[in-house]
PDB file of C-alpha atoms in Angstrom:
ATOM      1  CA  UNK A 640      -3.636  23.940  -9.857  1.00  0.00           C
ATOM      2  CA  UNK A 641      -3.177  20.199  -7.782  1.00  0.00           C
ATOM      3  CA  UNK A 642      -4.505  17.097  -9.207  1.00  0.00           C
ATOM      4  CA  UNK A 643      -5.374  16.377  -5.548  1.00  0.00           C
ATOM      5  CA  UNK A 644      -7.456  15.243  -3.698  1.00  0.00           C
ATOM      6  CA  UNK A 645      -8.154  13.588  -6.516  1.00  0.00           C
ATOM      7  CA  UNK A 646     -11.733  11.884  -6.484  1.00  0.00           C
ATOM      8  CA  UNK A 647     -10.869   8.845  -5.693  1.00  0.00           C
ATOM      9  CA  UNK A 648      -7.945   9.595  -2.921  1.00  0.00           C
ATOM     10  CA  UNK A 649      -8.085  11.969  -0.428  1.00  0.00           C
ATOM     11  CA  UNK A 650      -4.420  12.437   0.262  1.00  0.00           C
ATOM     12  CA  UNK A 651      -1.400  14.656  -1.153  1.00  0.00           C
ATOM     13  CA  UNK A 652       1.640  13.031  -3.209  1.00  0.00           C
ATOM     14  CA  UNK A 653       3.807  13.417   0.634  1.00  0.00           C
ATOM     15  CA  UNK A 654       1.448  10.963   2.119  1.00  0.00           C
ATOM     16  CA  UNK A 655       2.411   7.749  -0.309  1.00  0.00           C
ATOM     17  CA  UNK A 656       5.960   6.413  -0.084  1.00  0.00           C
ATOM     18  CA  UNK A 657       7.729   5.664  -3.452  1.00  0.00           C
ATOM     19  CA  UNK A 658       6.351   1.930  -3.725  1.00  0.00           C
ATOM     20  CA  UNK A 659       3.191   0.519  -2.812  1.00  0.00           C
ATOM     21  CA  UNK A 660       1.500  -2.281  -2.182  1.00  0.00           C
ATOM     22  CA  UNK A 661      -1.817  -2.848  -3.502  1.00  0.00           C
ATOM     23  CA  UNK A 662      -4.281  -5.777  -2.137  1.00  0.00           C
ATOM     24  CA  UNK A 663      -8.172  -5.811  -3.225  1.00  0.00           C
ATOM     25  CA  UNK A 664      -9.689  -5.942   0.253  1.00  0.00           C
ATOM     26  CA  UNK A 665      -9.423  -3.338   1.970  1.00  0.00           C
ATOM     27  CA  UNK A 666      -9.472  -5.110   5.068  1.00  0.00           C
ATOM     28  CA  UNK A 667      -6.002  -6.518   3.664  1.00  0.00           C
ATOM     29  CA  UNK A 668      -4.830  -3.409   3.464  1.00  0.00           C
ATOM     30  CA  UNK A 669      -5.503  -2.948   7.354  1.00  0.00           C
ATOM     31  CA  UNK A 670      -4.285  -6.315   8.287  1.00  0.00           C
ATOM     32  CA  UNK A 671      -0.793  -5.344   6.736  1.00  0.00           C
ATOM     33  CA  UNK A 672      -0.941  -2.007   8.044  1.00  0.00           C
ATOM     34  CA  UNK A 673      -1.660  -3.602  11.385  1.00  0.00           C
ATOM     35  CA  UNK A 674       0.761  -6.509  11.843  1.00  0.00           C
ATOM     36  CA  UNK A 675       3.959  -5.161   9.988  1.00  0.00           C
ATOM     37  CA  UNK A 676       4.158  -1.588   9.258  1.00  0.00           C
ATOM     38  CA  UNK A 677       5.610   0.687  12.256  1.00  0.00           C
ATOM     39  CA  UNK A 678       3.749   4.133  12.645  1.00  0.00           C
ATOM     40  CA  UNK A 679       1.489   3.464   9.941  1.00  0.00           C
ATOM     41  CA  UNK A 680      -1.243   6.017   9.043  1.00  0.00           C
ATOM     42  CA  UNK A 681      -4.006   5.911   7.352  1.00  0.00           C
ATOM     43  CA  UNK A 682      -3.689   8.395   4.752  1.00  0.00           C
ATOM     44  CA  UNK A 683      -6.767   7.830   2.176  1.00  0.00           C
ATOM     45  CA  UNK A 684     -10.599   6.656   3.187  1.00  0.00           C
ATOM     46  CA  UNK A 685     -12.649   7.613   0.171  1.00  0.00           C
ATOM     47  CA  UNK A 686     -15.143   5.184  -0.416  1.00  0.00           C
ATOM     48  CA  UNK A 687     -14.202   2.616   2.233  1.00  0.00           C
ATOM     49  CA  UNK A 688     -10.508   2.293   0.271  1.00  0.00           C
ATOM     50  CA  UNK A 689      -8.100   2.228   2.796  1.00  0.00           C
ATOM     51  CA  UNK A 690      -4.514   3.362   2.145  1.00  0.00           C
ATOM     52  CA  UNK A 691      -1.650   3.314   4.889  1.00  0.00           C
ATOM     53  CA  UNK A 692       1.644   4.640   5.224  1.00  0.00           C
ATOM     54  CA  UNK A 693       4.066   3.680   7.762  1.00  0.00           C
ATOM     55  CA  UNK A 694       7.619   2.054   7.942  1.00  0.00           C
ATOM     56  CA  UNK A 695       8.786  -1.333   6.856  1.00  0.00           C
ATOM     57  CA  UNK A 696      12.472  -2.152   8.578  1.00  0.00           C
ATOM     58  CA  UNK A 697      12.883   1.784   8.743  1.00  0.00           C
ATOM     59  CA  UNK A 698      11.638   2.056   5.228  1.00  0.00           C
ATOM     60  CA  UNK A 699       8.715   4.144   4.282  1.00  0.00           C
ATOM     61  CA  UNK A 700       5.804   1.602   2.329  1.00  0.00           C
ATOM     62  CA  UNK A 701       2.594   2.559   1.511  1.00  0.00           C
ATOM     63  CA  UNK A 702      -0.304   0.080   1.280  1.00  0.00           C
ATOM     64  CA  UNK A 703      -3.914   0.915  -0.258  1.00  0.00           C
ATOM     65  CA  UNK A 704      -6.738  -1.604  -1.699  1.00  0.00           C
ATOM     66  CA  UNK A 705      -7.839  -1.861  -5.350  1.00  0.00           C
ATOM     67  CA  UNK A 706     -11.068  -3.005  -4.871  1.00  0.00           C
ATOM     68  CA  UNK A 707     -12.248  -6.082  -7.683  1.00  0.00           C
ATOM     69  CA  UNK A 708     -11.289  -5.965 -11.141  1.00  0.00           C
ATOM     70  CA  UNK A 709      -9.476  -3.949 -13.993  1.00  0.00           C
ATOM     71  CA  UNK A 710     -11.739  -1.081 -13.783  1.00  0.00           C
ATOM     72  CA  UNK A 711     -10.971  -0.213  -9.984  1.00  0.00           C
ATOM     73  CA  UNK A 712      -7.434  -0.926  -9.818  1.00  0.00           C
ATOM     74  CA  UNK A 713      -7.349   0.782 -13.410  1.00  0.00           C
ATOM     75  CA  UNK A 714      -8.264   3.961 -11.717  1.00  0.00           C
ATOM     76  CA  UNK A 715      -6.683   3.755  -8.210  1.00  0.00           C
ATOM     77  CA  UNK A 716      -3.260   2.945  -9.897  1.00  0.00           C
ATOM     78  CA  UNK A 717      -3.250   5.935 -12.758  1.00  0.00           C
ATOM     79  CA  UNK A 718      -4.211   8.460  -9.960  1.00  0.00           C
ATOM     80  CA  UNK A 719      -0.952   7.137  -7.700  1.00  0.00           C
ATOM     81  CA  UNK A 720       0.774   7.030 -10.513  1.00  0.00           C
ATOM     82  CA  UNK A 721       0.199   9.933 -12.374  1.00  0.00           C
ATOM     83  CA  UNK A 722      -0.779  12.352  -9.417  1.00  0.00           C
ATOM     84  CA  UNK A 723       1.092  11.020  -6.036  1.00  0.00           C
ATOM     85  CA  UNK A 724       4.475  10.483  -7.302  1.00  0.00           C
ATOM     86  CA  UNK A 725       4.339   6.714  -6.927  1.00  0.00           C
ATOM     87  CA  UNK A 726       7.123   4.690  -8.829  1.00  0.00           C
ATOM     88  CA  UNK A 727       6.256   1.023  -8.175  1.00  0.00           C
ATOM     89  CA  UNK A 728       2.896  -0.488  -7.534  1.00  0.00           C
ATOM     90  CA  UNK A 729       3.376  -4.416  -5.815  1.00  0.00           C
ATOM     91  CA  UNK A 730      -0.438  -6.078  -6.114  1.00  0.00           C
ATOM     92  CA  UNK A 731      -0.660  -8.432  -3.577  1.00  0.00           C
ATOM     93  CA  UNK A 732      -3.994 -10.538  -4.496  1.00  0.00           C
ATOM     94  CA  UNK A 733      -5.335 -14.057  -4.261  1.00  0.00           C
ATOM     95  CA  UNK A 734      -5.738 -16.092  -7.782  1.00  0.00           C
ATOM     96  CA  UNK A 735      -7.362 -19.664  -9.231  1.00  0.00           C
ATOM     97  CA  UNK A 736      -4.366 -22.108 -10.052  1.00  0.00           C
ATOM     98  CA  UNK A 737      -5.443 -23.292 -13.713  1.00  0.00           C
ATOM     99  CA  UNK A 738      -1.971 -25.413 -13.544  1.00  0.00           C
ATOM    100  CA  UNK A 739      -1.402 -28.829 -12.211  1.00  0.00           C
ATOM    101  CA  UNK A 740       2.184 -27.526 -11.113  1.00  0.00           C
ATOM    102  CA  UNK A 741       0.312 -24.850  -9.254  1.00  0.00           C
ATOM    103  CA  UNK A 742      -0.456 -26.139  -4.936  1.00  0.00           C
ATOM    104  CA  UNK A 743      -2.918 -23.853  -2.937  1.00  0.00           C
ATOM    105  CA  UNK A 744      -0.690 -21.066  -1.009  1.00  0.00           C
ATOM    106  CA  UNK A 745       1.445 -21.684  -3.621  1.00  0.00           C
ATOM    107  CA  UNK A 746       2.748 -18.135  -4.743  1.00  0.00           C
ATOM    108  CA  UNK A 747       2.887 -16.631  -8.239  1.00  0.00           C
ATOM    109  CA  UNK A 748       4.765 -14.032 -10.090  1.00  0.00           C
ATOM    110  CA  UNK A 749       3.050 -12.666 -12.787  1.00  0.00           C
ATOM    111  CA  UNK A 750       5.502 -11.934 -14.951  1.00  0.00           C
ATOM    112  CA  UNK A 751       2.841 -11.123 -18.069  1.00  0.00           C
ATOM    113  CA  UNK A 752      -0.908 -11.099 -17.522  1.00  0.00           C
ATOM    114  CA  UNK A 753      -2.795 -12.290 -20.536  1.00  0.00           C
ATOM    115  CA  UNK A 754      -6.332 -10.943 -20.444  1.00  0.00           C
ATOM    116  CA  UNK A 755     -10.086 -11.145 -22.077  1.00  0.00           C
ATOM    117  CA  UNK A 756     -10.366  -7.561 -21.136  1.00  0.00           C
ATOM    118  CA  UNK A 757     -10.829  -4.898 -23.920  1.00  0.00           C
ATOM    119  CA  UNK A 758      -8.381  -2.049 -21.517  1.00  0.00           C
ATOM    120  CA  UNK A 759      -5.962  -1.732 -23.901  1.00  0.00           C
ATOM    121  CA  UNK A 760      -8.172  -0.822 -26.554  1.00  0.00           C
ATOM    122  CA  UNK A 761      -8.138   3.086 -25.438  1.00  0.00           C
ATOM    123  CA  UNK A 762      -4.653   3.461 -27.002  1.00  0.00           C
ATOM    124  CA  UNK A 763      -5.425   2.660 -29.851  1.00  0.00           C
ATOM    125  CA  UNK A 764      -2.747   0.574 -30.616  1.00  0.00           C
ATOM    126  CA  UNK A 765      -1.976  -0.805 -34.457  1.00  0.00           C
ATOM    127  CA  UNK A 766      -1.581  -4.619 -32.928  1.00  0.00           C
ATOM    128  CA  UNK A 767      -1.662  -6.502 -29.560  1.00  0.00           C
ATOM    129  CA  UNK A 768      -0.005  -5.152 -26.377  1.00  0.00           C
ATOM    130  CA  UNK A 769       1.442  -7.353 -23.855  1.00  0.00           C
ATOM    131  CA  UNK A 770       1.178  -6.001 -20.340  1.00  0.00           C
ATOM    132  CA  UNK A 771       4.350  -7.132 -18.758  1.00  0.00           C
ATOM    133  CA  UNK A 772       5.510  -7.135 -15.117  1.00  0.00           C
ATOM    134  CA  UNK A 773       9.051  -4.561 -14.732  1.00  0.00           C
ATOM    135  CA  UNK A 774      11.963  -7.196 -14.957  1.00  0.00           C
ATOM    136  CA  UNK A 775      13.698  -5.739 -12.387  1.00  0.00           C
ATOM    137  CA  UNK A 776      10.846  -5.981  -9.814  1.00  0.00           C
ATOM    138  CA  UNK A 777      10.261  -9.385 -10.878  1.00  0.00           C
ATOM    139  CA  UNK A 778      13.798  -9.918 -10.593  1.00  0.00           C
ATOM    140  CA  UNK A 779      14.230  -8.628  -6.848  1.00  0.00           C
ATOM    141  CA  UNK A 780      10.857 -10.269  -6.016  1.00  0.00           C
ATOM    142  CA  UNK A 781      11.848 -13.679  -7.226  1.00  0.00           C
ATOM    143  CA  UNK A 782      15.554 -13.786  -5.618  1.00  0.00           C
ATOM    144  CA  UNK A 783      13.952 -12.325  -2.188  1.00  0.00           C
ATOM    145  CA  UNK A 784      11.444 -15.399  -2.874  1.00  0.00           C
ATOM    146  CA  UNK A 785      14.470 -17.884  -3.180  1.00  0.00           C
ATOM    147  CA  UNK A 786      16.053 -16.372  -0.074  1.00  0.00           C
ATOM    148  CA  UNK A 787      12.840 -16.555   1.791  1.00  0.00           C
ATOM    149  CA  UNK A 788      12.409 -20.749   0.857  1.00  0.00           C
ATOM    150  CA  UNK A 789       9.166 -19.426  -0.483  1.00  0.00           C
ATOM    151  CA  UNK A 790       6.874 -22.005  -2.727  1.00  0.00           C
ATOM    152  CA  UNK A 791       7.123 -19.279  -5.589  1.00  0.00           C
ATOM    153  CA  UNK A 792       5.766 -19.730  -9.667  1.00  0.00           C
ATOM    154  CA  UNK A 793       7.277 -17.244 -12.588  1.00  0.00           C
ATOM    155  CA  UNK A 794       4.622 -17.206 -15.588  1.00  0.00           C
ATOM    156  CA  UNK A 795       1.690 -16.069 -17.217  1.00  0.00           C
ATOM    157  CA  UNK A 796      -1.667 -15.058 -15.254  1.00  0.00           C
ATOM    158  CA  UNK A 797      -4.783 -14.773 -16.761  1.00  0.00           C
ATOM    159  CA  UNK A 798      -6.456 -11.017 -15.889  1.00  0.00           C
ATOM    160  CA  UNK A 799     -10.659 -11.569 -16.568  1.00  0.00           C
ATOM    161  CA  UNK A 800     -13.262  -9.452 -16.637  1.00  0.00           C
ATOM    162  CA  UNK A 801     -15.739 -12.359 -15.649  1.00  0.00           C
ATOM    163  CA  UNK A 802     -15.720 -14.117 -12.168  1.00  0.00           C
ATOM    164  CA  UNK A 803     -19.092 -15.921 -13.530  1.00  0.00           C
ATOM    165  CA  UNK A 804     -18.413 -16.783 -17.104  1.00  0.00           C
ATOM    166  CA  UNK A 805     -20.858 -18.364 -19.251  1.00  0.00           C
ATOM    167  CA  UNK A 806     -17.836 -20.468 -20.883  1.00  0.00           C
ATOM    168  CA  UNK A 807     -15.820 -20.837 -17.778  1.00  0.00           C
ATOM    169  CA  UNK A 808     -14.671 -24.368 -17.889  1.00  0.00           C
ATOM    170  CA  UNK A 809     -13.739 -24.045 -21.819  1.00  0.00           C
ATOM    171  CA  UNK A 810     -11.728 -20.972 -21.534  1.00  0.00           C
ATOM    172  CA  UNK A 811     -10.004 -21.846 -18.517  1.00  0.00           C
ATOM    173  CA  UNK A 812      -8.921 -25.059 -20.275  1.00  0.00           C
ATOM    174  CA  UNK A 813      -7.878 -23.185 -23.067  1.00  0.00           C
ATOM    175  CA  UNK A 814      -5.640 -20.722 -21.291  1.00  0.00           C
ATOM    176  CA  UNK A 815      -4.382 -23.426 -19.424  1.00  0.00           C
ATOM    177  CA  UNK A 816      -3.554 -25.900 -22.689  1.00  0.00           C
ATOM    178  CA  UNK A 817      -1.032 -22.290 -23.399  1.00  0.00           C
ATOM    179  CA  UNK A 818       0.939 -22.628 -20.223  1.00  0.00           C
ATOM    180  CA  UNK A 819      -1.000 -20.268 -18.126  1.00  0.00           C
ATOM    181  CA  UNK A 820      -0.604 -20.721 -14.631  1.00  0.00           C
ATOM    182  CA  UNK A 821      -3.603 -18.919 -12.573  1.00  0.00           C
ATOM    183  CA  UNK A 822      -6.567 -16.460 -13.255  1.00  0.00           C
ATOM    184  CA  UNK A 823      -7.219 -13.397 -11.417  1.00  0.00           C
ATOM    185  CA  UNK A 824      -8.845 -10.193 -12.297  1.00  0.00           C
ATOM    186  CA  UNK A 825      -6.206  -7.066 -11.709  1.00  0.00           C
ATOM    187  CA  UNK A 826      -2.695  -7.567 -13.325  1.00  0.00           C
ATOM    188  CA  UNK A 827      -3.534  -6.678 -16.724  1.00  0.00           C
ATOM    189  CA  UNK A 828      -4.738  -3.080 -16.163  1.00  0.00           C
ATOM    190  CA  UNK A 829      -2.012  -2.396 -13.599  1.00  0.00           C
ATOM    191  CA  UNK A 830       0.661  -3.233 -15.707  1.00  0.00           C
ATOM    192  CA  UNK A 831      -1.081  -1.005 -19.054  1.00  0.00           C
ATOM    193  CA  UNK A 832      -1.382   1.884 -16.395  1.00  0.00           C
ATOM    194  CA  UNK A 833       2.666   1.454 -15.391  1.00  0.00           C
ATOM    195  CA  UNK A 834       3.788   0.642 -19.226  1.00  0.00           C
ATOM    196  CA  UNK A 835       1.621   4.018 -20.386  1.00  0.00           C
ATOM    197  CA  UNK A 836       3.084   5.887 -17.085  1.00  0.00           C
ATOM    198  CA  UNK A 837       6.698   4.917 -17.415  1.00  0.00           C
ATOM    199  CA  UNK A 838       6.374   3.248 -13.693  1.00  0.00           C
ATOM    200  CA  UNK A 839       6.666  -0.308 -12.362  1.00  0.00           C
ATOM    201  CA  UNK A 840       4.346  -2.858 -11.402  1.00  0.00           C
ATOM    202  CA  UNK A 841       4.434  -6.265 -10.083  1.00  0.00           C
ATOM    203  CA  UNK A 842       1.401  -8.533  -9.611  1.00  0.00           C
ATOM    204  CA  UNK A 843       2.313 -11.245  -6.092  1.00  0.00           C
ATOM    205  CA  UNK A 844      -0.441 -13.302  -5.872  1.00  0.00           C
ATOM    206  CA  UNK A 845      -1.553 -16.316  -3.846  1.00  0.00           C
ATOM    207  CA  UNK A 846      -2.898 -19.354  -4.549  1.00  0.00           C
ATOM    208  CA  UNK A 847      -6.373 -19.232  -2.730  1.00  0.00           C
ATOM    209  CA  UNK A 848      -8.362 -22.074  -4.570  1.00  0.00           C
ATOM    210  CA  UNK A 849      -7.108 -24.446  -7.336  1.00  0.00           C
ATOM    211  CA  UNK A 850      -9.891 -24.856 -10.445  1.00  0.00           C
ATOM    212  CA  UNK A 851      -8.357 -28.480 -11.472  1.00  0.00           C
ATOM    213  CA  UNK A 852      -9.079 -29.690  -8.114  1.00  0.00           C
ATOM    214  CA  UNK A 853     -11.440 -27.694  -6.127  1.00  0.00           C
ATOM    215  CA  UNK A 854      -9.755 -26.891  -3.025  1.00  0.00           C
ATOM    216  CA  UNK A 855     -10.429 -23.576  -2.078  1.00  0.00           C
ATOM    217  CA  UNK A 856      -9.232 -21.574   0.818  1.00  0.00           C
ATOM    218  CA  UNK A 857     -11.967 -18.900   2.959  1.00  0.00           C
ATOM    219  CA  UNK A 858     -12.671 -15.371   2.435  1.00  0.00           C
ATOM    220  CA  UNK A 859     -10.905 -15.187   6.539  1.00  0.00           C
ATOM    221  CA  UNK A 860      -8.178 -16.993   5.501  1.00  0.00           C
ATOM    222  CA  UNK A 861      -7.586 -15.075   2.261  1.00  0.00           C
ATOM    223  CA  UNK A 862      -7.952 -12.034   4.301  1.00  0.00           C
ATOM    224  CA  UNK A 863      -5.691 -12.717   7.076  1.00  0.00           C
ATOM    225  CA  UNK A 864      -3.184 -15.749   6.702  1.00  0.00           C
ATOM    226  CA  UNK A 865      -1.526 -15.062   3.112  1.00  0.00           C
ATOM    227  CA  UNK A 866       1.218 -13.801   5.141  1.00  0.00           C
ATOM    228  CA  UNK A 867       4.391 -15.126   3.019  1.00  0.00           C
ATOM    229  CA  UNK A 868       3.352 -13.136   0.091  1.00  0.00           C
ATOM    230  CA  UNK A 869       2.485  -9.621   2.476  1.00  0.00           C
ATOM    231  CA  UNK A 870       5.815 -10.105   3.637  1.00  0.00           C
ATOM    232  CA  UNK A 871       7.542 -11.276   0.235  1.00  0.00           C
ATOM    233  CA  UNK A 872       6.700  -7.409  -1.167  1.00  0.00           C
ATOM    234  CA  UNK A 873       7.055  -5.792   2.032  1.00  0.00           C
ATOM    235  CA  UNK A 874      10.755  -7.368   1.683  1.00  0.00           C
ATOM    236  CA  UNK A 875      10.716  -6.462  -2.104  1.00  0.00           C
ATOM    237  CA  UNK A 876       9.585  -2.692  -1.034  1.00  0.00           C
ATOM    238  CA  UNK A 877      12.483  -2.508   1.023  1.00  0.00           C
ATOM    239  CA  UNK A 878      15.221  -3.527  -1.592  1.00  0.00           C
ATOM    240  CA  UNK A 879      13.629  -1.572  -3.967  1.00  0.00           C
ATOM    241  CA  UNK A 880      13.853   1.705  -1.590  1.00  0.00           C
TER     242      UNK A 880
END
């Protein structure tokens, strides 16, 4: 019998291409749909969670939202994974510099995502697992970034559970005094789901508001105008195939 539909995607493993990218919003997903795939499709609606398909420079790329936080993308990325035939998984989010080093639109590669999430804790692991980004994804992904003259950051990002912690300002100092760069609230759980799948993930995020200094960026501008990083893993998607 299928694992599909599945109940969260409404689709069949020949809808998704081999890689795809993976914003929050689903009105991201749209927007890069829109403005850079050719024939795109939409291929999954379930719950207002767009996912497109179309061509990237004659290369098929998929594109489908999370939605916020480690439980959504947690289950959106094991169902591609496990049931669609997807290989790599490129989130493409937004995240709070906690680094002086860090500039709004700046762009980050999370090559591990620390976390204060307790995800991991269903393996039942003897110790602590560190969900890593696949080194040759972040590999590609940073030379492209080079190539491109992008504004581009290789480090640790800080996955939370909590947009509105009680201890905010303390624990974002204390990540920060360990060297990492920026906080969002997705890579952790999408790199677990690859490592426990035997896929890849990357998590490409931007720079949308900067904790040290409070400049922030809008929701419209988030949405729409984060357009290096779209096309840094659209160009990433293509190398990889």
């Amino acid at each position: 019998m299928a694992n599909y539909p599945t109940p969260h995607i409404h689709a069949t493993p020949a809808d998704f291409a081999p890689t795809v990218l993976m914003p929050g919003d689903p009105l991201r997903a749209k927007f890069i749909a829109e403005n850079f795939l050719d024939e795109a499709r939409l291929v999954n609606n379930v719950r207002g969670i767009q996912g497109y398909t179309g061509l990237y420079d004659g290369v098929p790329v998929s594109v489908m939202a999370s939605g916020m936080g480690m439980p959504s993308i947690g289950i959106y990325s094991y169902e591609l994974f496990n049931f669609f035939d997807v290989q790599t998984i490129l989130r493409v989010g937004s995240a709070g510099a906690l680094s002086d080093k860090l500039k709004v639109r700046d762009i980050v590669l999370g090559m591990g995502a620390c976390t204060n999430s307790a995800y991991a804790g269903q393996y039942g692991l003897p110790g602590t697992f560190a969900p890593t980004a696949d080194y040759g994804v972040l590999r590609t992904c940073a030379d492209i970034a080079q190539e491109m003259g992008l504004p581009t950051h290789v480090g640790n990002l800080l996955s939370s559970d909590t947009f509105y912690a009680d201890n905010g300002a303390e624990a974002n100092a204390a990540w920060a005094k360990m060297g990492v760069l920026a906080v969002e609230m997705e890579a952790a759980a999408l790199y677990l789901n690859a490592a426990r799948c035997g896929k890849r993930a990357l998590a490409i995020c931007t720079v949308s508001d900067h904790i040290l200094t409070g400049e922030a960026t809008s929701s419209e501008e988030r949405q729409n105008s984060f357009t290096q990083m779209m096309e840094l893993a659209l160009n990433t998607a293509k190398a990889l195939g």
